[in-house]
PDB file of C-alpha atoms in Angstrom:
ATOM      1  CA  MET T1083      13.892 -11.407 -32.236  1.00  0.00           C
ATOM      2  CA  GLU T1084      13.977  -8.906 -29.710  1.00  0.00           C
ATOM      3  CA  PHE T1085      10.696  -7.529 -28.750  1.00  0.00           C
ATOM      4  CA  THR T1086      10.153  -3.478 -28.800  1.00  0.00           C
ATOM      5  CA  ASN T1087       7.776  -2.309 -26.075  1.00  0.00           C
ATOM      6  CA  ARG T1088       4.923  -0.469 -27.916  1.00  0.00           C
ATOM      7  CA  ILE T1089       5.027   2.540 -25.390  1.00  0.00           C
ATOM      8  CA  GLU T1090       8.174   4.199 -23.986  1.00  0.00           C
ATOM      9  CA  LEU T1091       9.003   3.012 -20.817  1.00  0.00           C
ATOM     10  CA  THR T1092      12.747   4.578 -20.139  1.00  0.00           C
ATOM     11  CA  SER T1093      11.478   7.377 -17.855  1.00  0.00           C
ATOM     12  CA  LEU T1094       9.345   5.082 -15.691  1.00  0.00           C
ATOM     13  CA  LYS T1095      12.612   2.473 -15.455  1.00  0.00           C
ATOM     14  CA  GLU T1096      14.825   5.656 -14.671  1.00  0.00           C
ATOM     15  CA  ALA T1097      12.639   7.152 -12.035  1.00  0.00           C
ATOM     16  CA  ALA T1098      12.131   3.635 -10.333  1.00  0.00           C
ATOM     17  CA  GLU T1099      15.818   2.980 -10.065  1.00  0.00           C
ATOM     18  CA  LYS T1100      16.467   6.330  -8.643  1.00  0.00           C
ATOM     19  CA  ILE T1101      14.109   5.637  -5.709  1.00  0.00           C
ATOM     20  CA  LYS T1102      15.432   2.150  -5.202  1.00  0.00           C
ATOM     21  CA  ALA T1103      19.010   3.525  -5.104  1.00  0.00           C
ATOM     22  CA  GLU T1104      18.111   6.402  -2.262  1.00  0.00           C
ATOM     23  CA  ILE T1105      16.224   3.659  -0.423  1.00  0.00           C
ATOM     24  CA  ALA T1106      19.058   1.142  -0.388  1.00  0.00           C
ATOM     25  CA  GLN T1107      21.357   3.608   1.383  1.00  0.00           C
ATOM     26  CA  ILE T1108      19.484   3.207   4.557  1.00  0.00           C
ATOM     27  CA  VAL T1109      17.057  -0.187   4.210  1.00  0.00           C
ATOM     28  CA  ILE T1110      18.733  -3.242   3.836  1.00  0.00           C
ATOM     29  CA  GLY T1111      17.061  -6.060   1.757  1.00  0.00           C
ATOM     30  CA  GLN T1112      13.274  -6.033   1.666  1.00  0.00           C
ATOM     31  CA  GLN T1113      13.891  -5.759  -2.259  1.00  0.00           C
ATOM     32  CA  SER T1114      10.680  -7.285  -2.946  1.00  0.00           C
ATOM     33  CA  THR T1115       8.486  -5.184  -0.584  1.00  0.00           C
ATOM     34  CA  ILE T1116      10.126  -1.987  -2.225  1.00  0.00           C
ATOM     35  CA  GLU T1117       9.187  -3.159  -5.575  1.00  0.00           C
ATOM     36  CA  TYR T1118       5.612  -3.714  -4.442  1.00  0.00           C
ATOM     37  CA  ILE T1119       5.313   0.012  -3.067  1.00  0.00           C
ATOM     38  CA  LEU T1120       6.348   1.513  -6.134  1.00  0.00           C
ATOM     39  CA  THR T1121       4.076  -0.880  -7.780  1.00  0.00           C
ATOM     40  CA  ALA T1122       1.038   0.512  -5.602  1.00  0.00           C
ATOM     41  CA  LEU T1123       2.498   4.472  -5.955  1.00  0.00           C
ATOM     42  CA  LEU T1124       2.176   3.874  -9.972  1.00  0.00           C
ATOM     43  CA  ALA T1125      -1.263   2.277  -9.298  1.00  0.00           C
ATOM     44  CA  ASP T1126      -2.379   4.921  -7.352  1.00  0.00           C
ATOM     45  CA  GLY T1127      -3.285   2.525  -4.244  1.00  0.00           C
ATOM     46  CA  HIS T1128      -2.798   2.377  -0.526  1.00  0.00           C
ATOM     47  CA  ILE T1129      -0.573   0.273   1.279  1.00  0.00           C
ATOM     48  CA  LEU T1130      -0.935  -1.583   4.335  1.00  0.00           C
ATOM     49  CA  LEU T1131       2.565  -3.073   6.040  1.00  0.00           C
ATOM     50  CA  GLU T1132       2.342  -5.527   8.428  1.00  0.00           C
ATOM     51  CA  GLY T1133       5.066  -7.045  10.808  1.00  0.00           C
ATOM     52  CA  VAL T1134       6.318  -7.658  14.282  1.00  0.00           C
ATOM     53  CA  PRO T1135       7.719  -4.684  15.894  1.00  0.00           C
ATOM     54  CA  GLY T1136      11.266  -3.634  14.852  1.00  0.00           C
ATOM     55  CA  VAL T1137      11.390  -5.068  11.369  1.00  0.00           C
ATOM     56  CA  ALA T1138      11.651  -1.704   9.729  1.00  0.00           C
ATOM     57  CA  LYS T1139       7.857  -0.907   8.446  1.00  0.00           C
ATOM     58  CA  THR T1140       7.922   2.525   9.569  1.00  0.00           C
ATOM     59  CA  LEU T1141      11.523   3.113   8.350  1.00  0.00           C
ATOM     60  CA  ILE T1142      10.520   1.934   4.834  1.00  0.00           C
ATOM     61  CA  ALA T1143       7.343   4.019   4.670  1.00  0.00           C
ATOM     62  CA  LYS T1144       9.582   7.384   5.622  1.00  0.00           C
ATOM     63  CA  VAL T1145      12.227   6.666   3.488  1.00  0.00           C
ATOM     64  CA  ILE T1146       9.943   5.970   0.346  1.00  0.00           C
ATOM     65  CA  ALA T1147       8.184   9.043   1.230  1.00  0.00           C
ATOM     66  CA  LYS T1148      11.349  11.312   1.231  1.00  0.00           C
ATOM     67  CA  THR T1149      12.106  10.004  -2.286  1.00  0.00           C
ATOM     68  CA  ILE T1150       9.243  11.906  -3.805  1.00  0.00           C
ATOM     69  CA  ASP T1151       8.898  15.799  -3.416  1.00  0.00           C
ATOM     70  CA  VAL T1152       5.676  16.064  -2.032  1.00  0.00           C
ATOM     71  CA  ASP T1153       4.089  17.103   1.539  1.00  0.00           C
ATOM     72  CA  PHE T1154       4.552  14.268   3.947  1.00  0.00           C
ATOM     73  CA  GLY T1155       2.369  13.526   7.109  1.00  0.00           C
ATOM     74  CA  ARG T1156       2.579  11.411   9.956  1.00  0.00           C
ATOM     75  CA  ILE T1157      -0.261   9.967  11.976  1.00  0.00           C
ATOM     76  CA  GLN T1158       0.450   7.876  15.125  1.00  0.00           C
ATOM     77  CA  PHE T1159      -2.638   5.971  16.131  1.00  0.00           C
ATOM     78  CA  THR T1160      -3.216   5.380  19.732  1.00  0.00           C
ATOM     79  CA  PRO T1161      -6.179   3.794  21.684  1.00  0.00           C
ATOM     80  CA  ASP T1162      -7.475   7.496  22.668  1.00  0.00           C
ATOM     81  CA  LEU T1163      -6.992   9.196  19.109  1.00  0.00           C
ATOM     82  CA  MET T1164     -10.172  10.896  17.904  1.00  0.00           C
ATOM     83  CA  PRO T1165     -11.310  11.273  14.385  1.00  0.00           C
ATOM     84  CA  THR T1166     -11.034  15.073  14.408  1.00  0.00           C
ATOM     85  CA  ASP T1167      -7.204  14.782  15.424  1.00  0.00           C
ATOM     86  CA  VAL T1168      -6.817  12.882  11.949  1.00  0.00           C
ATOM     87  CA  LEU T1169      -9.094  14.964   9.816  1.00  0.00           C
ATOM     88  CA  GLY T1170      -9.015  18.389  11.723  1.00  0.00           C
ATOM     89  CA  THR T1171     -11.738  20.328  13.479  1.00  0.00           C
ATOM     90  CA  SER T1172     -13.666  23.611  12.774  1.00  0.00           C
ATOM     91  CA  LEU T1173     -12.544  26.427  15.648  1.00  0.00           C
ATOM     92  CA  TYR T1174     -14.125  29.473  16.565  1.00  0.00           C
ATOM     93  CA  ASN T1175     -12.412  32.587  15.419  1.00  0.00           C
ATOM     94  CA  THR T1176     -13.030  35.569  17.936  1.00  0.00           C
ATOM     95  CA  LYS T1177     -11.722  38.135  15.447  1.00  0.00           C
ATOM     96  CA  SER T1178     -13.854  37.257  12.425  1.00  0.00           C
ATOM     97  CA  THR T1179     -16.602  35.747  14.653  1.00  0.00           C
ATOM     98  CA  GLU T1180     -16.496  32.841  12.246  1.00  0.00           C
ATOM     99  CA  PHE T1181     -15.612  29.079  12.330  1.00  0.00           C
ATOM    100  CA  GLU T1182     -12.422  28.025  10.638  1.00  0.00           C
ATOM    101  CA  PHE T1183     -11.457  24.669   9.658  1.00  0.00           C
ATOM    102  CA  ARG T1184      -8.237  23.584  10.946  1.00  0.00           C
ATOM    103  CA  GLN T1185      -6.812  20.713   8.538  1.00  0.00           C
ATOM    104  CA  GLY T1186      -5.469  17.598  10.256  1.00  0.00           C
ATOM    105  CA  PRO T1187      -2.269  15.576   9.497  1.00  0.00           C
ATOM    106  CA  VAL T1188      -4.252  13.503   6.796  1.00  0.00           C
ATOM    107  CA  PHE T1189      -3.903  16.563   4.626  1.00  0.00           C
ATOM    108  CA  ALA T1190      -0.764  15.472   2.917  1.00  0.00           C
ATOM    109  CA  ASN T1191       0.029  13.784  -0.466  1.00  0.00           C
ATOM    110  CA  ILE T1192       1.982  11.022   1.475  1.00  0.00           C
ATOM    111  CA  VAL T1193       0.469   9.961   4.845  1.00  0.00           C
ATOM    112  CA  LEU T1194       2.123   7.717   7.018  1.00  0.00           C
ATOM    113  CA  VAL T1195      -0.333   5.905   9.590  1.00  0.00           C
ATOM    114  CA  ASP T1196       1.810   4.306  11.937  1.00  0.00           C
ATOM    115  CA  GLU T1197       0.517   1.454  13.984  1.00  0.00           C
ATOM    116  CA  VAL T1198      -3.065   1.837  12.159  1.00  0.00           C
ATOM    117  CA  ASN T1199      -4.579  -1.178  14.469  1.00  0.00           C
ATOM    118  CA  ARG T1200      -4.143   0.518  17.704  1.00  0.00           C
ATOM    119  CA  ALA T1201      -7.268   2.825  17.317  1.00  0.00           C
ATOM    120  CA  PRO T1202     -10.661   1.772  17.874  1.00  0.00           C
ATOM    121  CA  ALA T1203     -13.154   1.399  15.053  1.00  0.00           C
ATOM    122  CA  LYS T1204     -14.706   5.099  15.367  1.00  0.00           C
ATOM    123  CA  THR T1205     -11.236   6.469  14.825  1.00  0.00           C
ATOM    124  CA  GLN T1206     -10.586   3.906  11.720  1.00  0.00           C
ATOM    125  CA  SER T1207     -13.970   5.235  10.270  1.00  0.00           C
ATOM    126  CA  ALA T1208     -12.420   8.756   9.783  1.00  0.00           C
ATOM    127  CA  LEU T1209     -10.176   7.037   6.939  1.00  0.00           C
ATOM    128  CA  PHE T1210     -13.140   5.640   4.787  1.00  0.00           C
ATOM    129  CA  GLU T1211     -14.079   8.487   2.803  1.00  0.00           C
ATOM    130  CA  VAL T1212     -10.491  10.260   2.602  1.00  0.00           C
ATOM    131  CA  MET T1213      -9.107   6.646   1.290  1.00  0.00           C
ATOM    132  CA  GLU T1214     -11.743   5.954  -1.428  1.00  0.00           C
ATOM    133  CA  GLU T1215     -13.014   9.717  -2.602  1.00  0.00           C
ATOM    134  CA  ARG T1216      -9.979  11.345  -1.865  1.00  0.00           C
ATOM    135  CA  GLN T1217     -11.674  14.076   0.156  1.00  0.00           C
ATOM    136  CA  VAL T1218     -12.665  15.035   3.617  1.00  0.00           C
ATOM    137  CA  THR T1219     -16.245  16.164   4.882  1.00  0.00           C
ATOM    138  CA  VAL T1220     -16.303  17.992   8.099  1.00  0.00           C
ATOM    139  CA  ASP T1221     -19.320  19.714   9.447  1.00  0.00           C
ATOM    140  CA  GLY T1222     -21.270  19.823   5.746  1.00  0.00           C
ATOM    141  CA  THR T1223     -18.187  20.759   4.070  1.00  0.00           C
ATOM    142  CA  THR T1224     -16.145  18.796   1.780  1.00  0.00           C
ATOM    143  CA  TYR T1225     -12.265  19.455   1.443  1.00  0.00           C
ATOM    144  CA  PRO T1226     -10.803  17.629  -1.591  1.00  0.00           C
ATOM    145  CA  MET T1227      -7.059  16.232  -1.042  1.00  0.00           C
ATOM    146  CA  SER T1228      -4.426  17.169  -3.499  1.00  0.00           C
ATOM    147  CA  GLU T1229      -2.628  15.111  -6.035  1.00  0.00           C
ATOM    148  CA  PRO T1230      -0.830  12.531  -5.389  1.00  0.00           C
ATOM    149  CA  PHE T1231      -2.437  11.092  -2.342  1.00  0.00           C
ATOM    150  CA  LEU T1232      -1.403   7.988  -0.631  1.00  0.00           C
ATOM    151  CA  ILE T1233      -1.569   6.435   2.747  1.00  0.00           C
ATOM    152  CA  LEU T1234       1.186   4.154   3.990  1.00  0.00           C
ATOM    153  CA  ALA T1235      -0.085   2.241   6.803  1.00  0.00           C
ATOM    154  CA  THR T1236       1.920   0.125   9.549  1.00  0.00           C
ATOM    155  CA  GLN T1237       0.180  -2.537  11.661  1.00  0.00           C
ATOM    156  CA  ASN T1238       1.237  -5.114  13.982  1.00  0.00           C
ATOM    157  CA  PRO T1239      -0.228  -8.766  13.793  1.00  0.00           C
ATOM    158  CA  VAL T1240      -3.512  -8.732  15.136  1.00  0.00           C
ATOM    159  CA  GLU T1241      -2.612 -11.289  18.114  1.00  0.00           C
ATOM    160  CA  HIS T1242      -0.424  -8.626  19.848  1.00  0.00           C
ATOM    161  CA  GLU T1243      -1.644  -6.670  22.922  1.00  0.00           C
ATOM    162  CA  GLY T1244      -3.430  -3.231  22.504  1.00  0.00           C
ATOM    163  CA  THR T1245      -4.338  -3.857  18.628  1.00  0.00           C
ATOM    164  CA  TYR T1246      -8.036  -4.102  16.916  1.00  0.00           C
ATOM    165  CA  ARG T1247      -8.935  -5.918  13.898  1.00  0.00           C
ATOM    166  CA  LEU T1248      -9.374  -3.340  11.094  1.00  0.00           C
ATOM    167  CA  PRO T1249     -12.953  -3.083   9.768  1.00  0.00           C
ATOM    168  CA  GLU T1250     -13.537  -4.820   6.318  1.00  0.00           C
ATOM    169  CA  ALA T1251     -14.480  -2.094   4.539  1.00  0.00           C
ATOM    170  CA  GLN T1252     -11.155  -0.102   5.666  1.00  0.00           C
ATOM    171  CA  LEU T1253      -9.155  -3.255   4.530  1.00  0.00           C
ATOM    172  CA  ASP T1254     -10.771  -3.350   1.183  1.00  0.00           C
ATOM    173  CA  ARG T1255      -9.379   0.170   0.521  1.00  0.00           C
ATOM    174  CA  PHE T1256      -5.929  -0.927   0.777  1.00  0.00           C
ATOM    175  CA  LEU T1257      -4.507  -2.157  -2.514  1.00  0.00           C
ATOM    176  CA  PHE T1258      -1.842  -4.147  -1.107  1.00  0.00           C
ATOM    177  CA  LYS T1259      -1.255  -5.578   2.335  1.00  0.00           C
ATOM    178  CA  LEU T1260       2.515  -6.445   2.512  1.00  0.00           C
ATOM    179  CA  ASN T1261       3.845  -9.020   5.178  1.00  0.00           C
ATOM    180  CA  ILE T1262       7.234  -7.618   6.385  1.00  0.00           C
ATOM    181  CA  GLY T1263       9.217 -10.623   7.911  1.00  0.00           C
ATOM    182  CA  TYR T1264      12.655 -10.728   9.645  1.00  0.00           C
ATOM    183  CA  PRO T1265      15.869 -10.129   7.711  1.00  0.00           C
ATOM    184  CA  SER T1266      18.177 -12.927   6.733  1.00  0.00           C
ATOM    185  CA  VAL T1267      21.468 -13.636   8.861  1.00  0.00           C
ATOM    186  CA  ALA T1268      23.439 -11.810   6.447  1.00  0.00           C
ATOM    187  CA  GLU T1269      21.119  -8.890   6.152  1.00  0.00           C
ATOM    188  CA  GLU T1270      20.931  -8.682   9.913  1.00  0.00           C
ATOM    189  CA  ALA T1271      24.673  -8.544  10.098  1.00  0.00           C
ATOM    190  CA  GLN T1272      24.652  -5.938   7.409  1.00  0.00           C
ATOM    191  CA  ILE T1273      22.087  -3.955   9.470  1.00  0.00           C
ATOM    192  CA  LEU T1274      24.532  -4.195  12.621  1.00  0.00           C
ATOM    193  CA  LYS T1275      27.576  -3.322  10.551  1.00  0.00           C
ATOM    194  CA  GLY T1276      25.794  -0.146   9.542  1.00  0.00           C
ATOM    195  CA  HIS T1277      24.923   1.071  12.589  1.00  0.00           C
ATOM    196  CA  ASN T1278      28.367   0.500  13.958  1.00  0.00           C
ATOM    197  CA  GLU T1279      29.896   2.250  11.310  1.00  0.00           C
ATOM    198  CA  ARG T1280      27.712   5.446  10.782  1.00  0.00           C
ATOM    199  CA  ARG T1281      26.362   8.258  12.363  1.00  0.00           C
ATOM    200  CA  ARG T1282      22.661   8.029  13.843  1.00  0.00           C
ATOM    201  CA  LEU T1283      19.847   6.367  11.656  1.00  0.00           C
ATOM    202  CA  SER T1284      17.530   9.626  12.136  1.00  0.00           C
ATOM    203  CA  GLU T1285      20.477  11.594  10.571  1.00  0.00           C
ATOM    204  CA  ALA T1286      20.865   9.359   7.687  1.00  0.00           C
ATOM    205  CA  VAL T1287      16.770   9.233   7.001  1.00  0.00           C
ATOM    206  CA  ASN T1288      17.031  13.192   6.724  1.00  0.00           C
ATOM    207  CA  GLU T1289      19.636  13.162   3.920  1.00  0.00           C
ATOM    208  CA  VAL T1290      17.318  11.030   1.853  1.00  0.00           C
ATOM    209  CA  LYS T1291      16.820  12.861  -1.439  1.00  0.00           C
ATOM    210  CA  SER T1292      13.868  13.571  -3.211  1.00  0.00           C
ATOM    211  CA  VAL T1293      14.351  12.050  -6.752  1.00  0.00           C
ATOM    212  CA  ILE T1294      11.114  12.777  -8.408  1.00  0.00           C
ATOM    213  CA  THR T1295       8.000  15.480  -8.441  1.00  0.00           C
ATOM    214  CA  ALA T1296       4.471  15.094  -7.744  1.00  0.00           C
ATOM    215  CA  SER T1297       4.269  16.089 -11.664  1.00  0.00           C
ATOM    216  CA  GLN T1298       6.713  13.508 -12.508  1.00  0.00           C
ATOM    217  CA  LEU T1299       4.726  10.930 -10.864  1.00  0.00           C
ATOM    218  CA  SER T1300       1.549  11.669 -12.414  1.00  0.00           C
ATOM    219  CA  ALA T1301       3.236  11.227 -15.738  1.00  0.00           C
ATOM    220  CA  LEU T1302       4.431   8.148 -14.800  1.00  0.00           C
ATOM    221  CA  ARG T1303       1.245   7.007 -13.588  1.00  0.00           C
ATOM    222  CA  ASP T1304      -0.150   7.957 -17.108  1.00  0.00           C
ATOM    223  CA  ILE T1305       2.241   5.669 -18.804  1.00  0.00           C
ATOM    224  CA  ILE T1306       0.519   2.758 -16.979  1.00  0.00           C
ATOM    225  CA  LEU T1307      -2.807   3.334 -18.123  1.00  0.00           C
ATOM    226  CA  HIS T1308      -1.301   2.136 -21.953  1.00  0.00           C
ATOM    227  CA  VAL T1309      -0.144  -1.088 -20.723  1.00  0.00           C
ATOM    228  CA  HIS T1310      -1.958  -3.709 -22.953  1.00  0.00           C
ATOM    229  CA  VAL T1311      -3.936  -6.502 -21.290  1.00  0.00           C
ATOM    230  CA  GLU T1312      -5.784  -9.116 -23.222  1.00  0.00           C
ATOM    231  CA  GLU T1313      -9.041 -10.278 -22.956  1.00  0.00           C
ATOM    232  CA  ASN T1314      -8.173 -13.686 -21.803  1.00  0.00           C
ATOM    233  CA  LEU T1315      -6.138 -12.395 -18.993  1.00  0.00           C
ATOM    234  CA  LEU T1316      -9.163  -9.933 -17.882  1.00  0.00           C
ATOM    235  CA  GLU T1317     -11.131 -13.197 -17.480  1.00  0.00           C
ATOM    236  CA  TYR T1318      -8.428 -14.847 -15.514  1.00  0.00           C
ATOM    237  CA  ILE T1319      -8.570 -12.142 -12.863  1.00  0.00           C
ATOM    238  CA  VAL T1320     -12.343 -12.287 -12.781  1.00  0.00           C
ATOM    239  CA  LYS T1321     -12.019 -16.191 -12.273  1.00  0.00           C
ATOM    240  CA  ILE T1322      -9.582 -15.835  -9.542  1.00  0.00           C
ATOM    241  CA  VAL T1323     -11.393 -13.145  -7.682  1.00  0.00           C
ATOM    242  CA  GLY T1324     -14.942 -14.930  -8.373  1.00  0.00           C
ATOM    243  CA  ALA T1325     -13.412 -18.021  -6.726  1.00  0.00           C
ATOM    244  CA  THR T1326     -13.104 -16.459  -3.556  1.00  0.00           C
ATOM    245  CA  ARG T1327     -16.891 -15.681  -3.207  1.00  0.00           C
ATOM    246  CA  SER T1328     -17.857 -19.646  -3.465  1.00  0.00           C
ATOM    247  CA  HIS T1329     -14.597 -21.049  -1.870  1.00  0.00           C
ATOM    248  CA  PRO T1330     -15.613 -23.326   1.356  1.00  0.00           C
ATOM    249  CA  ALA T1331     -12.716 -22.093   3.410  1.00  0.00           C
ATOM    250  CA  LEU T1332     -13.597 -18.729   3.016  1.00  0.00           C
ATOM    251  CA  PHE T1333     -16.567 -16.502   5.050  1.00  0.00           C
ATOM    252  CA  LEU T1334     -16.135 -13.928   3.020  1.00  0.00           C
ATOM    253  CA  GLY T1335     -14.659 -13.015  -0.406  1.00  0.00           C
ATOM    254  CA  ALA T1336     -13.493 -10.476  -2.343  1.00  0.00           C
ATOM    255  CA  SER T1337     -15.453  -7.558  -4.121  1.00  0.00           C
ATOM    256  CA  PRO T1338     -15.244  -6.172  -7.293  1.00  0.00           C
ATOM    257  CA  ARG T1339     -12.864  -3.707  -6.128  1.00  0.00           C
ATOM    258  CA  ALA T1340     -10.334  -6.467  -5.781  1.00  0.00           C
ATOM    259  CA  SER T1341     -10.477  -7.190  -9.619  1.00  0.00           C
ATOM    260  CA  VAL T1342     -10.042  -3.521 -10.232  1.00  0.00           C
ATOM    261  CA  ALA T1343      -6.601  -3.469  -7.908  1.00  0.00           C
ATOM    262  CA  LEU T1344      -5.168  -6.805  -9.264  1.00  0.00           C
ATOM    263  CA  LEU T1345      -5.703  -5.437 -12.851  1.00  0.00           C
ATOM    264  CA  ASN T1346      -3.929  -1.921 -12.458  1.00  0.00           C
ATOM    265  CA  SER T1347      -1.329  -3.588  -9.974  1.00  0.00           C
ATOM    266  CA  CYS T1348      -0.420  -5.938 -12.773  1.00  0.00           C
ATOM    267  CA  LYS T1349      -0.261  -3.033 -15.310  1.00  0.00           C
ATOM    268  CA  ALA T1350       2.230  -1.282 -12.931  1.00  0.00           C
ATOM    269  CA  LEU T1351       4.031  -4.350 -12.209  1.00  0.00           C
ATOM    270  CA  ALA T1352       4.563  -5.157 -15.688  1.00  0.00           C
ATOM    271  CA  ALA T1353       5.741  -1.332 -16.546  1.00  0.00           C
ATOM    272  CA  LEU T1354       8.268  -1.627 -13.855  1.00  0.00           C
ATOM    273  CA  ARG T1355       9.764  -4.668 -15.131  1.00  0.00           C
ATOM    274  CA  GLY T1356      10.156  -3.341 -18.607  1.00  0.00           C
ATOM    275  CA  ARG T1357       6.799  -4.659 -20.237  1.00  0.00           C
ATOM    276  CA  ASP T1358       4.122  -2.719 -21.821  1.00  0.00           C
ATOM    277  CA  PHE T1359       1.933  -5.917 -21.183  1.00  0.00           C
ATOM    278  CA  ILE T1360       0.735  -8.150 -18.375  1.00  0.00           C
ATOM    279  CA  ILE T1361       1.209 -11.578 -18.260  1.00  0.00           C
ATOM    280  CA  PRO T1362      -0.426 -14.520 -15.969  1.00  0.00           C
ATOM    281  CA  ASP T1363       2.618 -14.561 -14.026  1.00  0.00           C
ATOM    282  CA  ASP T1364       1.963 -11.165 -12.826  1.00  0.00           C
ATOM    283  CA  VAL T1365      -1.686 -12.102 -12.140  1.00  0.00           C
ATOM    284  CA  GLN T1366      -0.591 -14.921  -9.840  1.00  0.00           C
ATOM    285  CA  GLU T1367       2.222 -13.131  -8.052  1.00  0.00           C
ATOM    286  CA  LEU T1368       0.185 -10.150  -7.203  1.00  0.00           C
ATOM    287  CA  ALA T1369      -3.021 -12.359  -6.038  1.00  0.00           C
ATOM    288  CA  TYR T1370      -1.457 -12.618  -2.757  1.00  0.00           C
ATOM    289  CA  PRO T1371      -0.996  -9.154  -1.660  1.00  0.00           C
ATOM    290  CA  VAL T1372      -4.156  -8.026  -3.268  1.00  0.00           C
ATOM    291  CA  LEU T1373      -6.499 -10.519  -2.164  1.00  0.00           C
ATOM    292  CA  ARG T1374      -4.920 -11.650   1.330  1.00  0.00           C
ATOM    293  CA  HIS T1375      -6.640  -8.762   3.547  1.00  0.00           C
ATOM    294  CA  ARG T1376      -9.816  -9.060   1.402  1.00  0.00           C
ATOM    295  CA  ILE T1377     -11.098 -12.454   2.259  1.00  0.00           C
ATOM    296  CA  ILE T1378     -11.784 -13.924   5.618  1.00  0.00           C
ATOM    297  CA  LEU T1379     -11.442 -17.422   6.602  1.00  0.00           C
ATOM    298  CA  THR T1380     -14.457 -19.464   8.149  1.00  0.00           C
ATOM    299  CA  PRO T1381     -13.926 -19.890  12.061  1.00  0.00           C
ATOM    300  CA  GLU T1382     -13.320 -23.440  11.373  1.00  0.00           C
ATOM    301  CA  ARG T1383     -10.207 -22.923   9.049  1.00  0.00           C
ATOM    302  CA  GLU T1384      -8.863 -20.464  11.538  1.00  0.00           C
ATOM    303  CA  MET T1385      -8.886 -22.683  14.295  1.00  0.00           C
ATOM    304  CA  GLU T1386      -7.152 -25.322  11.857  1.00  0.00           C
ATOM    305  CA  GLY T1387      -4.272 -22.719  11.562  1.00  0.00           C
ATOM    306  CA  SER T1388      -5.230 -21.813   7.750  1.00  0.00           C
ATOM    307  CA  THR T1389      -3.937 -18.620   6.371  1.00  0.00           C
ATOM    308  CA  PRO T1390      -5.307 -16.465   3.407  1.00  0.00           C
ATOM    309  CA  ASP T1391      -2.473 -17.283   1.347  1.00  0.00           C
ATOM    310  CA  GLU T1392      -2.729 -20.792   1.494  1.00  0.00           C
ATOM    311  CA  VAL T1393      -6.426 -20.367   0.231  1.00  0.00           C
ATOM    312  CA  ILE T1394      -5.378 -18.005  -2.357  1.00  0.00           C
ATOM    313  CA  ARG T1395      -2.509 -20.774  -3.469  1.00  0.00           C
ATOM    314  CA  LEU T1396      -5.277 -23.434  -3.887  1.00  0.00           C
ATOM    315  CA  ILE T1397      -7.653 -21.062  -5.932  1.00  0.00           C
ATOM    316  CA  LEU T1398      -4.446 -20.375  -8.190  1.00  0.00           C
ATOM    317  CA  GLU T1399      -3.681 -23.922  -8.810  1.00  0.00           C
ATOM    318  CA  LYS T1400      -7.234 -24.661  -9.479  1.00  0.00           C
ATOM    319  CA  THR T1401      -7.769 -21.821 -11.715  1.00  0.00           C
ATOM    320  CA  GLU T1402      -6.850 -22.513 -15.551  1.00  0.00           C
ATOM    321  CA  VAL T1403      -4.203 -20.347 -16.715  1.00  0.00           C
ATOM    322  CA  PRO T1404      -4.504 -18.431 -20.187  1.00  0.00           C
ATOM    323  CA  ARG T1405      -2.195 -19.679 -23.010  1.00  0.00           C
TER     324      ARG T1405
END
């Protein structure tokens, strides 16, 4: 018997396919990364992309931002960047004899924060309020951000020279941390073929078309709210996240914000895949991008070479799956 969705997902599927088609003209491979970024867009969450230099982190972020007809901003994080360079500052106007606020580059709908971990903690703290509360407070005045508001941040692995470890409070504000790996041999050959045959990449990126508007994105997000979640799956999410708080390999577990993030992202992924309900596979799949940046290994496990993903896998294996 064929299953019929209880909510209409056609518009969401069509929008996702249009975005993917535009991205595919520029970005070779990385299908799962792109699907996860679309999931985060629908779930209204910020994204952290990590990978070594040259694996198209910035390119992916720029192209995805161009497919949505909204204001786009870019901030290149450097060691000497100041919070006012991000948020803006009040300047004295000699004509009006008053201070006027000049908005910083963070005042956009989609903001690419490139190499976010090259700036010190003082500058990182400038993002705390805007990422969580979608507003900026300067000199006692609060300025709300326009919707949608999304930060797409890229970073190099912490082991690389000139990088800082992001504060836990900031990491917790990212819905996903996605690891960008090297392309396959076939994909890299296709990349070279494209560079050999076509015009400059920057020109190709500029020709990427916007295929959905801000209001359309808002309507798609409303659809996600109606994706059904069984009670036992809510308990499953709570058990997985709760297990990170008592696991012997972890110094710091995930907060309740992680549970909410996992729930919302599972609903978005289910809708993207044509379902109006989530299944345990959604939870297991998204546990990695939702939790890997929110947990901290004990020093002993770090010295042994363990990774957060390994601990997440162990937790998933030991947590009973709902029937």
